[in-house]
Coordinates of C-alpha atoms and ligand atoms in Angstrom, one line a residue:
M1 CA 16.3 123.6 -7.0
D2 CA 19.5 124.3 -5.1
N3 CA 20.9 122.1 -2.4
I4 CA 20.4 124.4 0.6
A5 CA 20.8 123.0 4.1
G6 CA 20.3 125.7 6.8
P7 CA 18.6 129.0 5.9
P8 CA 14.9 129.2 5.0
V9 CA 14.2 128.2 1.4
E10 CA 11.8 130.0 -1.0
G11 CA 10.5 129.9 -4.5
D12 CA 11.9 127.0 -6.6
N13 CA 14.0 125.9 -3.7
F14 CA 10.9 125.1 -1.6
F15 CA 10.0 121.6 -2.4
G16 CA 6.6 119.9 -1.8
R17 CA 4.4 120.6 1.2
A18 CA 1.5 121.6 -1.1
A19 CA -1.1 119.8 1.0
D20 CA 0.3 121.3 4.2
I21 CA 0.0 124.8 2.8
N22 CA -3.6 124.1 1.8
T23 CA -4.4 122.9 5.3
L24 CA -2.9 125.9 6.8
R25 CA -4.8 128.2 4.4
E26 CA -8.1 126.7 5.3
L27 CA -7.4 126.8 9.0
L28 CA -6.5 130.5 8.7
E29 CA -10.0 131.3 7.6
H30 CA -11.2 130.8 11.2
H31 CA -8.2 130.3 13.4
D32 CA -5.0 131.9 14.5
L33 CA -2.2 129.3 14.3
L34 CA 0.7 128.3 16.5
L35 CA 3.3 126.4 14.5
L36 CA 5.8 124.8 16.8
G37 CA 8.5 122.2 16.1
P38 CA 12.2 121.5 16.5
R39 CA 14.8 123.6 14.7
R40 CA 15.2 123.2 11.0
I41 CA 11.9 121.4 10.2
G42 CA 11.0 124.1 7.7
K43 CA 8.7 126.4 9.8
T44 CA 9.9 129.7 8.4
S45 CA 10.0 128.3 4.8
I46 CA 6.5 127.0 4.9
A47 CA 5.3 130.2 6.6
R48 CA 6.8 132.2 3.7
A49 CA 5.2 129.9 1.1
L50 CA 1.9 130.3 2.9
M51 CA 2.3 134.1 3.0
R52 CA 2.9 134.1 -0.8
A53 CA -0.2 132.1 -1.4
M54 CA -2.3 134.4 0.9
R55 CA -1.0 137.5 -0.8
E56 CA -2.0 136.0 -4.2
A57 CA -5.4 135.4 -2.7
G58 CA -5.7 139.1 -1.9
W59 CA -4.6 139.2 1.8
R60 CA -2.1 141.7 3.1
V61 CA 0.7 139.9 4.8
V62 CA 3.6 141.0 7.0
E63 CA 6.3 139.1 8.8
I64 CA 8.4 140.0 11.9
N65 CA 11.1 137.9 13.5
V66 CA 11.2 138.8 17.2
A67 CA 14.1 136.7 18.3
A68 CA 16.2 139.8 19.0
C69 CA 13.4 141.8 20.7
L70 CA 14.5 142.5 24.2
D71 CA 11.2 143.6 25.5
E72 CA 7.6 144.4 24.6
R73 CA 8.5 147.8 23.3
A74 CA 10.9 146.3 20.7
F75 CA 8.1 144.0 19.7
V76 CA 5.6 146.9 19.1
E77 CA 8.3 148.8 17.3
K78 CA 8.8 146.0 14.8
L79 CA 5.1 145.5 14.3
E80 CA 4.6 149.2 13.6
A81 CA 7.4 149.3 11.1
V82 CA 6.1 146.4 9.0
L83 CA 2.5 147.6 9.1
Q84 CA 3.6 151.1 8.2
Q85 CA 5.6 149.8 5.3
E86 CA 2.9 147.5 4.0
T87 CA 0.2 150.2 4.1
A88 CA 2.5 152.8 2.5
S89 CA 3.3 150.4 -0.3
L90 CA -0.2 150.6 -1.6
G91 CA 0.0 154.2 -2.4
D92 CA -3.7 155.2 -2.4
K93 CA -5.3 157.9 -0.3
L94 CA -7.0 155.7 2.3
W95 CA -3.9 153.6 2.9
N96 CA -1.7 156.6 3.0
S97 CA -3.8 158.0 5.8
V98 CA -3.6 154.8 7.8
S99 CA 0.1 154.7 7.1
A100 CA 0.4 158.2 8.5
S101 CA -1.7 157.3 11.6
L102 CA 0.6 154.4 12.2
S103 CA 3.7 156.6 11.9
A104 CA 2.1 159.0 14.4
I105 CA 2.0 156.3 17.0
R106 CA 5.7 155.7 16.6
A107 CA 6.7 158.5 19.1
R108 CA 4.3 157.1 21.7
I109 CA 6.0 153.7 21.4
Q110 CA 9.2 155.2 22.7
T111 CA 7.6 156.1 26.0
V112 CA 5.4 153.1 26.7
R113 CA 5.4 151.6 30.2
I114 CA 6.5 148.0 30.6
P115 CA 5.6 146.5 33.9
G116 CA 8.6 145.5 36.0
M117 CA 11.1 147.5 34.1
I118 CA 13.0 149.8 36.4
G119 CA 13.8 153.3 35.2
V120 CA 10.9 153.5 32.8
E121 CA 8.5 154.5 35.6
L122 CA 10.9 157.2 36.7
R123 CA 11.1 158.6 33.2
A124 CA 7.5 158.7 32.4
A125 CA 5.1 158.2 35.3
S126 CA 2.2 159.0 33.2
A127 CA 3.3 156.8 30.2
E128 CA 0.8 154.5 28.6
D129 CA 0.8 150.8 29.0
W130 CA 2.5 149.1 26.0
T131 CA -0.7 147.1 25.4
T132 CA -2.7 150.2 24.7
V133 CA -0.4 151.4 22.0
A134 CA -0.1 147.9 20.5
S135 CA -3.9 147.5 20.4
E136 CA -4.2 150.8 18.6
L137 CA -1.9 149.6 15.9
I138 CA -4.0 146.6 15.3
A139 CA -7.3 148.5 15.5
L140 CA -6.0 150.8 12.7
I141 CA -5.5 148.0 10.2
A142 CA -8.5 146.0 11.4
R143 CA -10.8 148.9 10.4
L144 CA -9.9 148.5 6.8
D145 CA -11.9 146.3 4.5
Q146 CA -9.1 143.9 4.1
R147 CA -7.9 140.6 5.5
W148 CA -4.5 140.5 7.2
L149 CA -2.0 137.8 8.1
I150 CA 0.6 138.7 10.6
Y151 CA 3.4 136.2 10.9
I152 CA 5.5 136.3 14.1
D153 CA 8.6 134.1 14.0
E154 CA 10.5 133.1 17.1
L155 CA 8.1 134.4 19.6
P156 CA 9.0 131.7 22.2
I157 CA 12.6 132.9 22.1
M158 CA 11.5 136.5 23.0
L159 CA 9.2 135.3 25.7
L160 CA 11.5 132.7 27.3
T161 CA 15.1 133.9 26.8
R162 CA 14.6 137.6 26.7
I163 CA 11.7 138.3 29.1
I164 CA 11.6 135.3 31.6
R165 CA 15.3 134.9 31.8
G166 CA 16.1 138.6 31.5
D167 CA 13.7 139.6 34.2
P168 CA 13.6 137.0 37.0
A169 CA 11.5 139.2 39.2
T170 CA 8.5 139.9 36.9
G171 CA 9.3 138.1 33.7
V172 CA 6.7 135.4 34.1
E173 CA 4.0 138.0 34.9
R174 CA 5.0 140.0 31.8
V175 CA 4.7 136.9 29.6
R176 CA 1.3 136.2 31.0
R177 CA 0.3 139.8 30.2
F178 CA 1.7 139.5 26.7
L179 CA -0.3 136.3 26.0
D180 CA -3.4 137.8 27.6
W181 CA -3.1 140.9 25.4
F182 CA -3.0 138.7 22.5
R183 CA -5.9 136.5 23.5
N184 CA -8.2 139.1 25.0
D185 CA -7.3 142.6 24.0
V186 CA -6.6 142.0 20.4
R187 CA -9.6 139.7 19.9
G188 CA -11.9 142.3 21.5
L189 CA -11.0 144.9 18.9
P190 CA -13.6 145.8 16.2
G191 CA -12.7 144.0 13.0
A192 CA -10.3 141.6 14.9
A193 CA -11.5 138.7 12.8
R194 CA -10.1 140.3 9.7
V195 CA -6.6 140.0 11.3
R196 CA -5.1 136.5 11.5
W197 CA -1.9 135.5 13.3
L198 CA 0.6 132.8 12.6
I199 CA 3.1 132.4 15.4
S200 CA 6.0 130.1 15.2
G201 CA 9.1 129.1 17.0
S202 CA 11.4 126.2 17.9
I203 CA 11.3 126.3 21.7
G204 CA 8.1 124.8 23.0
L205 CA 5.8 127.6 23.9
D206 CA 3.4 124.9 24.9
T207 CA 5.9 123.5 27.4
L208 CA 6.7 127.0 28.7
V209 CA 3.1 127.9 29.4
Q210 CA 2.4 124.6 31.1
Q211 CA 5.4 125.1 33.4
H212 CA 4.2 128.5 34.5
A213 CA 0.6 127.4 34.8
M214 CA -0.7 129.6 32.1
A215 CA -1.7 127.1 29.4
D216 CA -5.0 128.9 29.2
T217 CA -3.3 131.9 27.6
I218 CA -2.7 130.0 24.3
N219 CA -5.8 127.9 24.2
T220 CA -7.3 130.1 21.4
L221 CA -4.4 129.3 19.1
R222 CA -4.8 126.3 16.9
Q223 CA -1.6 124.2 17.2
V224 CA -0.1 122.8 14.0
T225 CA 3.1 120.9 13.3
L226 CA 5.0 119.9 10.2
P227 CA 5.1 116.2 9.4
P228 CA 8.2 114.7 7.8
F229 CA 8.1 113.9 4.1
T230 CA 6.9 110.5 3.1
E231 CA 9.4 108.2 1.4
P232 CA 8.1 109.0 -2.1
E233 CA 8.2 112.7 -1.4
A234 CA 11.8 112.5 -0.1
T235 CA 12.8 110.3 -3.1
A236 CA 11.3 112.9 -5.5
M237 CA 13.3 115.6 -3.7
L238 CA 16.5 113.6 -4.1
D239 CA 15.7 113.1 -7.8
R240 CA 15.2 116.8 -8.2
L241 CA 18.5 117.6 -6.5
G242 CA 20.2 114.8 -8.4
A243 CA 19.1 116.3 -11.7
R244 CA 20.3 119.7 -10.7
Y245 CA 23.8 118.5 -9.8
G246 CA 24.2 115.7 -12.3
L247 CA 24.2 113.2 -9.4
A248 CA 21.5 110.7 -10.1
L249 CA 21.1 108.0 -7.4
A250 CA 19.8 104.5 -8.3
P251 CA 16.4 103.9 -6.5
T252 CA 18.0 101.3 -4.2
D253 CA 20.8 103.8 -3.1
A254 CA 18.2 106.5 -2.5
A255 CA 16.2 104.1 -0.5
T256 CA 19.3 103.1 1.6
L257 CA 20.1 106.7 2.2
L258 CA 16.6 107.6 3.3
A259 CA 16.3 104.5 5.5
A260 CA 19.4 105.6 7.3
I261 CA 17.9 109.0 8.0
Q262 CA 14.6 107.5 9.1
W263 CA 12.9 110.8 10.0
L264 CA 12.5 112.4 6.6
Q265 CA 12.3 116.1 7.4
P266 CA 13.6 117.8 4.2
Y267 CA 16.5 119.4 6.1
Y268 CA 18.1 116.1 6.8
V269 CA 17.6 114.9 3.2
Q270 CA 19.3 118.1 2.1
L271 CA 22.1 117.6 4.6
A272 CA 22.7 114.1 3.4
F273 CA 22.7 115.1 -0.2
S274 CA 25.2 117.9 0.6
E275 CA 27.5 115.4 2.4
L276 CA 27.3 113.1 -0.6
R277 CA 28.3 115.9 -2.9
G278 CA 31.2 116.8 -0.7
L279 CA 32.5 113.2 -0.7
L280 CA 32.1 113.0 -4.5
A281 CA 34.0 116.3 -4.9
A282 CA 36.9 114.8 -2.8
R283 CA 36.8 111.6 -4.9
P284 CA 36.0 112.6 -8.5
G285 CA 34.9 109.7 -10.6
A286 CA 33.7 107.5 -7.7
A287 CA 30.3 105.9 -8.2
P288 CA 27.7 107.5 -5.8
D289 CA 26.6 104.1 -4.6
T290 CA 30.0 103.4 -3.1
L291 CA 29.6 106.5 -0.9
I292 CA 26.2 105.9 0.7
D293 CA 27.6 104.5 3.9
A294 CA 30.2 107.1 4.2
T295 CA 27.6 109.8 3.7
I296 CA 25.4 108.4 6.5
E297 CA 28.4 108.3 8.8
Q298 CA 29.3 111.8 7.8
V299 CA 25.8 113.2 8.7
A300 CA 26.1 111.8 12.2
Q301 CA 29.8 112.9 12.6
S302 CA 31.2 115.8 14.3
S303 CA 31.3 118.0 11.2
A304 CA 27.5 118.1 11.6
D305 CA 27.8 119.0 15.4
N306 CA 26.1 122.3 15.0
D307 CA 23.1 120.5 13.5
F308 CA 22.6 118.4 16.6
H309 CA 23.7 120.5 19.5
H310 CA 20.5 122.4 19.6
W311 CA 18.6 119.2 20.4
E312 CA 20.6 118.9 23.6
K313 CA 20.5 122.6 24.3
R314 CA 16.8 123.0 24.1
L315 CA 16.2 120.5 26.9
A316 CA 18.1 122.9 29.3
E317 CA 16.3 125.9 27.7
Q318 CA 12.8 124.8 28.3
L319 CA 13.0 122.4 31.3
A320 CA 14.0 122.9 34.9
P321 CA 17.6 121.7 35.5
A322 CA 16.6 118.4 37.3
T323 CA 14.0 117.6 34.7
A324 CA 16.4 118.3 31.9
G325 CA 18.8 115.8 33.6
H326 CA 16.0 113.2 33.7
A327 CA 15.3 113.8 30.0
R328 CA 18.9 113.3 29.1
A329 CA 19.1 110.1 31.1
L330 CA 16.1 108.7 29.3
L331 CA 17.4 109.7 25.9
N332 CA 20.8 108.2 26.7
Q333 CA 19.1 104.9 27.4
A334 CA 16.9 105.1 24.2
A335 CA 20.0 106.0 22.1
A336 CA 21.8 102.7 22.9
T337 CA 20.1 100.8 20.0
R338 CA 18.2 101.7 16.9
D339 CA 15.1 100.0 18.4
G340 CA 15.2 102.3 21.4
A341 CA 14.4 101.2 24.9
R342 CA 11.4 99.5 26.6
A343 CA 9.0 101.7 28.4
E344 CA 9.4 99.7 31.7
L345 CA 13.2 100.1 31.6
L346 CA 12.9 103.8 31.0
L347 CA 10.5 104.1 33.9
A348 CA 12.9 102.1 36.1
T349 CA 15.8 104.5 35.2
L350 CA 13.6 107.5 36.2
A351 CA 12.7 105.7 39.5
E352 CA 16.3 105.2 40.3
R353 CA 16.9 109.0 39.9
L354 CA 14.0 109.8 42.2
P355 CA 14.6 107.7 45.2
N356 CA 12.3 109.7 47.4
A357 CA 9.3 109.9 45.1
T358 CA 6.3 107.6 45.2
A359 CA 5.7 105.2 42.3
E360 CA 2.8 107.3 41.4
D361 CA 4.8 110.5 41.2
V362 CA 7.5 108.8 39.2
K363 CA 5.0 107.6 36.7
Q364 CA 3.5 111.0 36.4
I365 CA 6.9 112.6 35.8
F366 CA 7.6 109.9 33.2
V367 CA 4.4 110.5 31.4
D368 CA 4.9 114.3 31.3
L369 CA 8.5 113.9 30.0
R370 CA 7.6 111.2 27.6
D371 CA 5.0 113.5 26.0
I372 CA 7.4 116.4 25.8
L373 CA 9.9 114.2 24.0
L374 CA 7.3 112.9 21.7
R375 CA 6.0 116.3 20.9
D376 CA 9.4 117.8 20.3
G377 CA 10.5 115.1 17.9
Y378 CA 13.1 113.3 19.9
W379 CA 11.5 109.9 20.0
G380 CA 8.5 108.0 18.8
A381 CA 6.6 105.1 20.4
A382 CA 6.8 101.7 18.7
E383 CA 4.9 98.5 19.7
G384 CA 7.2 95.5 19.9
A385 CA 6.8 91.9 20.8
E386 CA 7.7 92.6 24.5
G387 CA 5.7 95.8 24.8
R388 CA 6.1 99.5 24.0
R389 CA 9.5 101.0 23.1
Y390 CA 10.6 104.6 22.7
R391 CA 13.1 105.1 19.9
F392 CA 14.8 108.1 18.3
L393 CA 13.1 109.4 15.3
L394 CA 16.2 110.7 13.6
E395 CA 18.8 108.0 13.2
P396 CA 21.8 110.3 12.7
L397 CA 20.8 112.2 15.9
R398 CA 20.7 108.8 17.8
R399 CA 24.2 108.0 16.6
W400 CA 25.4 111.5 17.5
W401 CA 23.7 111.3 20.9
R402 CA 25.2 107.8 21.7
R403 CA 28.7 108.8 20.7
R404 CA 28.5 112.0 22.7
N405 CA 27.5 110.2 25.8
T406 CA 30.0 107.4 25.4
L407 CA 33.1 107.8 27.5
Ligands
ATP501 N1 9.9 122.5 1.7 C1 11.3 122.4 1.7 N2 11.9 122.1 0.6 C2 13.3 121.9 0.7 N3 14.0 122.1 1.8 C3 13.4 122.4 2.9 C4 12.0 122.6 2.9 N4 11.6 123.0 4.2 C5 12.8 123.0 4.9 N5 13.8 122.7 4.1 C6 15.2 122.5 4.6 O1 15.3 122.9 6.0 C7 16.2 124.0 6.2 C8 15.6 124.8 7.3 O2 14.4 125.5 6.9 P1 13.7 126.6 7.8 O3 14.7 127.6 8.2 O4 12.5 127.0 7.1 O5 13.4 125.8 9.1 P2 12.9 126.3 10.6 O6 12.0 125.3 11.1 O7 12.3 127.7 10.4 O8 14.3 126.4 11.4 P3 14.7 127.3 12.7 O9 13.9 126.6 13.8 O10 16.1 127.0 12.8 O11 14.3 128.7 12.4 C9 16.4 124.6 4.9 O12 17.6 125.2 4.7 C10 16.2 123.4 3.9 O13 17.4 122.7 3.9
MG502 MG1 12.8 129.5 11.3

């Protein structure tokens, strides 16, 4: 197993998560899944491991990443391309004919109508709606006696940053139509139950739809998340990496390292191991146990800036500016100590920022924000002697956050 901290991992580099894969497999028998979670928690990696398992079980599987899709047409184009490729790869007569039918739709995709997009109407007043063509693609594969898994990665980016941001006039309406297509049109197709969907992304699609009062559009998707590793799992991963790089850690050192990370998502364990390797390379012959503290500091230091910036950025991406400001203020307060901040004090901070709101309104805003920050992995609740506290889950992120917000 290689020490990879960043891109999706596959095959031997994918560690553990066997139980999670089984759960997802079982859920896919009857549900479409929405896998949301902060960046780098391993969504793409587990989706690919799941795809492999489904393929072995006889399903046809395809993956598209729609982060770069500027509109619905680009989405349909990508979908057509992978379905076409998958059906053609089978090489028999029936599949070839489906593949040919898919290809025949390609030309129509170029002229589809997308609501709110100026110019398109002028070019083709009689053009079909994009949903008609997209549904036909799905209908073609649903007709086959075969189960399908379609994995769509980064859908929230397409919906939020491309469509809503890119089209202030009708973007929200288009997103609603997109999600409605998915929920109603696709499900209404004959054989639709043979086609299962796995949708993932790091920006909260749940928060997005709530904000635009369209939570109903995703209520048929089963939401799933990826829990962090347990300490024994993370220790086993460190052992595996240690064996690969001749860098065995004594159990107490491994425990210290993991305690300092606190939230044992595999990415942060990989990151710590990689920092430790870097320190050892600079000091050949040093005993690993003398470098544990420096490793922890290194993880929370500026060299790792890119790894933490997205935590701050996503607040601005998915929340209104004033709300994002409140979230930052609450997090600044919680970052002050490892134990976090008491709920009452956080509420008081929010009340100070909202001098014209009633106590009831402040409480409601607090509860909404608290839940978003819980769901998105910023903080967790802990019961202490003097009541409930909210504290950062990822200790290196807390250190980074505190340093960043210290003058
Ligand atoms: N099962 C695993 N075993 C080992 N490392 C893992 C595993 N899952 C995730 N990782 C670590 O997390 C990193 C990111 O994984 P991945 O790209 O799958 O996450 P993601 O949630 O899709 O991230 P993004 O939101 O940025 O797309 C990998 O480079 C690796 O360091
Ligand atoms: Mg990913």
